[in-house]
PDB file of C-alpha atoms in Angstrom:
ATOM      1  CA  MET A   1     -53.296  -2.596  45.342  1.00 52.00           C
ATOM      2  CA  LYS A   2     -52.832  -4.789  42.275  1.00 59.00           C
ATOM      3  CA  LYS A   3     -49.285  -4.901  40.773  1.00 59.00           C
ATOM      4  CA  SER A   4     -50.496  -3.018  37.579  1.00 76.00           C
ATOM      5  CA  LYS A   5     -52.005  -0.066  39.809  1.00 80.00           C
ATOM      6  CA  ILE A   6     -48.685   0.108  41.694  1.00 82.00           C
ATOM      7  CA  LEU A   7     -46.881   0.128  38.255  1.00 80.00           C
ATOM      8  CA  VAL A   8     -49.162   2.979  36.974  1.00 84.00           C
ATOM      9  CA  LEU A   9     -49.053   4.772  40.107  1.00 88.00           C
ATOM     10  CA  ASP A  10     -45.183   4.832  39.978  1.00 88.00           C
ATOM     11  CA  ALA A  11     -44.970   5.632  36.173  1.00 89.00           C
ATOM     12  CA  LEU A  12     -47.313   8.829  37.036  1.00 91.00           C
ATOM     13  CA  VAL A  13     -44.952   9.995  39.929  1.00 91.00           C
ATOM     14  CA  ASP A  14     -41.946   9.322  37.544  1.00 92.00           C
ATOM     15  CA  PHE A  15     -43.597  11.368  34.891  1.00 90.00           C
ATOM     16  CA  ILE A  16     -44.641  14.357  36.912  1.00 93.00           C
ATOM     17  CA  LEU A  17     -41.526  14.389  39.026  1.00 90.00           C
ATOM     18  CA  GLY A  18     -39.443  14.286  35.599  1.00 92.00           C
ATOM     19  CA  ILE A  19     -41.248  16.934  33.681  1.00 93.00           C
ATOM     20  CA  ALA A  20     -41.337  19.220  36.887  1.00 92.00           C
ATOM     21  CA  LEU A  21     -37.477  18.849  37.252  1.00 89.00           C
ATOM     22  CA  PHE A  22     -36.938  19.305  33.523  1.00 86.00           C
ATOM     23  CA  LEU A  23     -39.053  22.224  33.144  1.00 89.00           C
ATOM     24  CA  PHE A  24     -38.853  24.022  36.680  1.00 90.00           C
ATOM     25  CA  PRO A  25     -35.687  22.358  38.254  1.00 88.00           C
ATOM     26  CA  GLY A  26     -35.124  25.539  40.819  1.00 87.00           C
ATOM     27  CA  GLN A  27     -38.590  25.655  41.915  1.00 89.00           C
ATOM     28  CA  VAL A  28     -39.013  21.936  42.602  1.00 87.00           C
ATOM     29  CA  ILE A  29     -35.654  21.817  44.536  1.00 85.00           C
ATOM     30  CA  ARG A  30     -36.932  24.576  46.656  1.00 85.00           C
ATOM     31  CA  VAL A  31     -40.368  23.083  47.181  1.00 87.00           C
ATOM     32  CA  LEU A  32     -39.160  19.752  47.992  1.00 81.00           C
ATOM     33  CA  GLY A  33     -36.414  21.157  50.559  1.00 82.00           C
ATOM     34  CA  LEU A  34     -33.509  19.920  48.705  1.00 76.00           C
ATOM     35  CA  PRO A  35     -30.101  21.806  48.930  1.00 76.00           C
ATOM     36  CA  VAL A  36     -30.267  24.822  46.504  1.00 76.00           C
ATOM     37  CA  THR A  37     -27.444  25.348  44.270  1.00 74.00           C
ATOM     38  CA  ASP A  38     -26.561  27.608  41.393  1.00 74.00           C
ATOM     39  CA  GLN A  39     -26.604  24.621  39.052  1.00 81.00           C
ATOM     40  CA  LEU A  40     -29.803  23.459  37.499  1.00 86.00           C
ATOM     41  CA  PHE A  41     -28.158  21.133  35.008  1.00 88.00           C
ATOM     42  CA  TYR A  42     -28.290  18.124  37.027  1.00 87.00           C
ATOM     43  CA  PRO A  43     -31.731  18.278  38.579  1.00 88.00           C
ATOM     44  CA  SER A  44     -32.815  18.697  34.947  1.00 90.00           C
ATOM     45  CA  ILE A  45     -30.983  15.765  33.711  1.00 91.00           C
ATOM     46  CA  LEU A  46     -32.361  13.827  36.487  1.00 90.00           C
ATOM     47  CA  GLY A  47     -35.950  14.848  35.289  1.00 92.00           C
ATOM     48  CA  GLY A  48     -35.199  13.445  31.870  1.00 93.00           C
ATOM     49  CA  VAL A  49     -34.054  10.223  33.308  1.00 93.00           C
ATOM     50  CA  LEU A  50     -37.120   9.912  35.545  1.00 93.00           C
ATOM     51  CA  PHE A  51     -39.500  10.757  32.677  1.00 94.00           C
ATOM     52  CA  GLY A  52     -37.733   7.657  30.711  1.00 92.00           C
ATOM     53  CA  ILE A  53     -38.291   5.720  33.688  1.00 92.00           C
ATOM     54  CA  GLY A  54     -42.131   6.529  33.632  1.00 92.00           C
ATOM     55  CA  ILE A  55     -42.191   5.722  29.893  1.00 90.00           C
ATOM     56  CA  ALA A  56     -40.598   2.164  30.712  1.00 88.00           C
ATOM     57  CA  LEU A  57     -43.028   1.649  33.421  1.00 86.00           C
ATOM     58  CA  LEU A  58     -46.017   2.593  31.372  1.00 87.00           C
ATOM     59  CA  ILE A  59     -44.905   0.350  28.544  1.00 82.00           C
ATOM     60  CA  GLU A  60     -44.431  -2.558  30.935  1.00 81.00           C
ATOM     61  CA  PHE A  61     -48.094  -1.919  32.110  1.00 82.00           C
ATOM     62  CA  LEU A  62     -49.620  -1.442  28.644  1.00 81.00           C
ATOM     63  CA  LYS A  63     -47.622  -4.349  27.063  1.00 76.00           C
ATOM     64  CA  THR A  64     -49.818  -6.562  25.118  1.00 64.00           C
ATOM     65  CA  SER A  65     -47.130  -8.714  23.596  1.00 61.00           C
ATOM     66  CA  ASP A  66     -43.623  -9.678  24.021  1.00 61.00           C
ATOM     67  CA  HIS A  67     -42.345  -7.040  21.249  1.00 60.00           C
ATOM     68  CA  LEU A  68     -41.511  -4.408  23.663  1.00 61.00           C
ATOM     69  CA  THR A  69     -40.874  -5.147  27.687  1.00 64.00           C
ATOM     70  CA  GLY A  70     -40.425  -1.713  29.605  1.00 65.00           C
ATOM     71  CA  LEU A  71     -38.645  -3.343  32.545  1.00 73.00           C
ATOM     72  CA  GLY A  72     -35.732  -4.993  30.376  1.00 77.00           C
ATOM     73  CA  LEU A  73     -33.449  -3.884  27.727  1.00 77.00           C
ATOM     74  CA  ALA A  74     -35.915  -1.720  25.757  1.00 79.00           C
ATOM     75  CA  GLY A  75     -36.822   0.315  29.203  1.00 83.00           C
ATOM     76  CA  ALA A  76     -33.179   0.858  29.845  1.00 85.00           C
ATOM     77  CA  LEU A  77     -32.635   2.165  26.444  1.00 86.00           C
ATOM     78  CA  ILE A  78     -35.700   4.312  26.613  1.00 88.00           C
ATOM     79  CA  ILE A  79     -34.018   5.793  29.824  1.00 91.00           C
ATOM     80  CA  ASN A  80     -30.820   6.566  28.327  1.00 90.00           C
ATOM     81  CA  PHE A  81     -32.604   8.081  25.173  1.00 91.00           C
ATOM     82  CA  CYS A  82     -34.740  10.524  27.402  1.00 93.00           C
ATOM     83  CA  GLY A  83     -31.575  11.458  29.529  1.00 93.00           C
ATOM     84  CA  GLY A  84     -29.416  11.742  26.395  1.00 93.00           C
ATOM     85  CA  LEU A  85     -32.191  14.239  24.708  1.00 93.00           C
ATOM     86  CA  VAL A  86     -32.210  16.525  27.828  1.00 94.00           C
ATOM     87  CA  LEU A  87     -28.230  16.747  27.810  1.00 93.00           C
ATOM     88  CA  ALA A  88     -28.601  17.618  24.252  1.00 95.00           C
ATOM     89  CA  GLY A  89     -30.970  20.440  25.112  1.00 94.00           C
ATOM     90  CA  TRP A  90     -28.444  21.718  27.607  1.00 92.00           C
ATOM     91  CA  LEU A  91     -25.743  21.652  25.159  1.00 93.00           C
ATOM     92  CA  ILE A  92     -27.778  23.330  22.229  1.00 95.00           C
ATOM     93  CA  TRP A  93     -29.882  25.889  24.396  1.00 93.00           C
ATOM     94  CA  GLY A  94     -28.272  26.068  27.813  1.00 89.00           C
ATOM     95  CA  LYS A  95     -25.627  28.489  28.794  1.00 85.00           C
ATOM     96  CA  LEU A  96     -23.143  26.058  30.083  1.00 86.00           C
ATOM     97  CA  MET A  97     -19.555  27.650  30.884  1.00 87.00           C
ATOM     98  CA  ILE A  98     -17.351  24.578  30.525  1.00 89.00           C
ATOM     99  CA  PRO A  99     -14.259  24.216  28.312  1.00 92.00           C
ATOM    100  CA  ALA A 100     -14.382  22.764  24.807  1.00 92.00           C
ATOM    101  CA  GLY A 101     -12.919  19.538  26.136  1.00 93.00           C
ATOM    102  CA  GLY A 102     -15.893  18.975  28.641  1.00 92.00           C
ATOM    103  CA  ARG A 103     -18.296  19.963  25.848  1.00 93.00           C
ATOM    104  CA  PHE A 104     -17.098  17.369  23.398  1.00 95.00           C
ATOM    105  CA  LEU A 105     -17.144  14.748  25.978  1.00 94.00           C
ATOM    106  CA  LEU A 106     -20.834  15.624  26.640  1.00 94.00           C
ATOM    107  CA  TRP A 107     -21.678  15.565  23.052  1.00 95.00           C
ATOM    108  CA  ILE A 108     -19.949  12.175  22.766  1.00 95.00           C
ATOM    109  CA  LEU A 109     -22.130  10.972  25.815  1.00 92.00           C
ATOM    110  CA  VAL A 110     -25.192  12.507  23.780  1.00 94.00           C
ATOM    111  CA  PHE A 111     -24.103  10.353  20.627  1.00 93.00           C
ATOM    112  CA  ILE A 112     -24.000   7.306  22.889  1.00 90.00           C
ATOM    113  CA  LEU A 113     -27.321   8.079  24.672  1.00 90.00           C
ATOM    114  CA  VAL A 114     -29.447   9.242  21.765  1.00 91.00           C
ATOM    115  CA  ILE A 115     -28.146   7.761  18.858  1.00 91.00           C
ATOM    116  CA  ILE A 116     -26.951   4.386  19.926  1.00 89.00           C
ATOM    117  CA  SER A 117     -29.834   3.545  22.169  1.00 88.00           C
ATOM    118  CA  GLY A 118     -32.348   4.814  19.692  1.00 86.00           C
ATOM    119  CA  VAL A 119     -30.674   2.508  16.978  1.00 88.00           C
ATOM    120  CA  GLU A 120     -30.534  -0.619  19.517  1.00 86.00           C
ATOM    121  CA  LEU A 121     -34.036  -0.140  20.535  1.00 83.00           C
ATOM    122  CA  LEU A 122     -35.359  -0.277  17.078  1.00 85.00           C
ATOM    123  CA  ALA A 123     -33.031  -3.363  16.446  1.00 85.00           C
ATOM    124  CA  THR A 124     -34.498  -4.833  19.716  1.00 79.00           C
ATOM    125  CA  LEU A 125     -37.779  -4.306  18.367  1.00 78.00           C
ATOM    126  CA  GLN A 126     -37.188  -6.023  14.950  1.00 82.00           C
ATOM    127  CA  ILE A 127     -35.466  -9.086  16.765  1.00 78.00           C
ATOM    128  CA  ARG A 128     -38.517  -9.563  18.912  1.00 75.00           C
ATOM    129  CA  LYS A 129     -40.937  -9.188  16.138  1.00 78.00           C
ATOM    130  CA  ARG A 130     -38.985 -11.915  14.103  1.00 80.00           C
ATOM    131  CA  GLN A 131     -38.846 -14.346  17.126  1.00 77.00           C
ATOM    132  CA  ILE A 132     -42.610 -13.898  17.627  1.00 75.00           C
ATOM    133  CA  SER A 133     -43.401 -14.374  14.158  1.00 78.00           C
ATOM    134  CA  GLY A 134     -41.020 -17.299  14.088  1.00 72.00           C
ATOM    135  CA  ARG A 135     -38.903 -16.350  11.091  1.00 60.00           C
TER     136      ARG A 135
END
């Protein structure tokens, strides 16, 4: 199999597993035969991270220029961004029974993962565009 086919296959597996873990963490854990717990928080966060990895791999496969490389800094930022979005979803809509200090710490993590990763990703894209255009 060519490298690009393996990359696409890996991206598809990550997308599918990521979406399944995010949307149906309990069912996926049971189907895969993994230890069942009463906590769906961690499997769904893993789903968000796997989805981000799938995006990074797909960007690497589809890249047509050096503006964005999926398996470098941009890919890491996308993975952080996706994981942070899932965490924010849990904090907004999930019924997490955690003390205020833990909730505050998790919101700081969301800020770091979503806001800072998003801003850094945009900055990285701008820098790469300027480098390529020779400015």
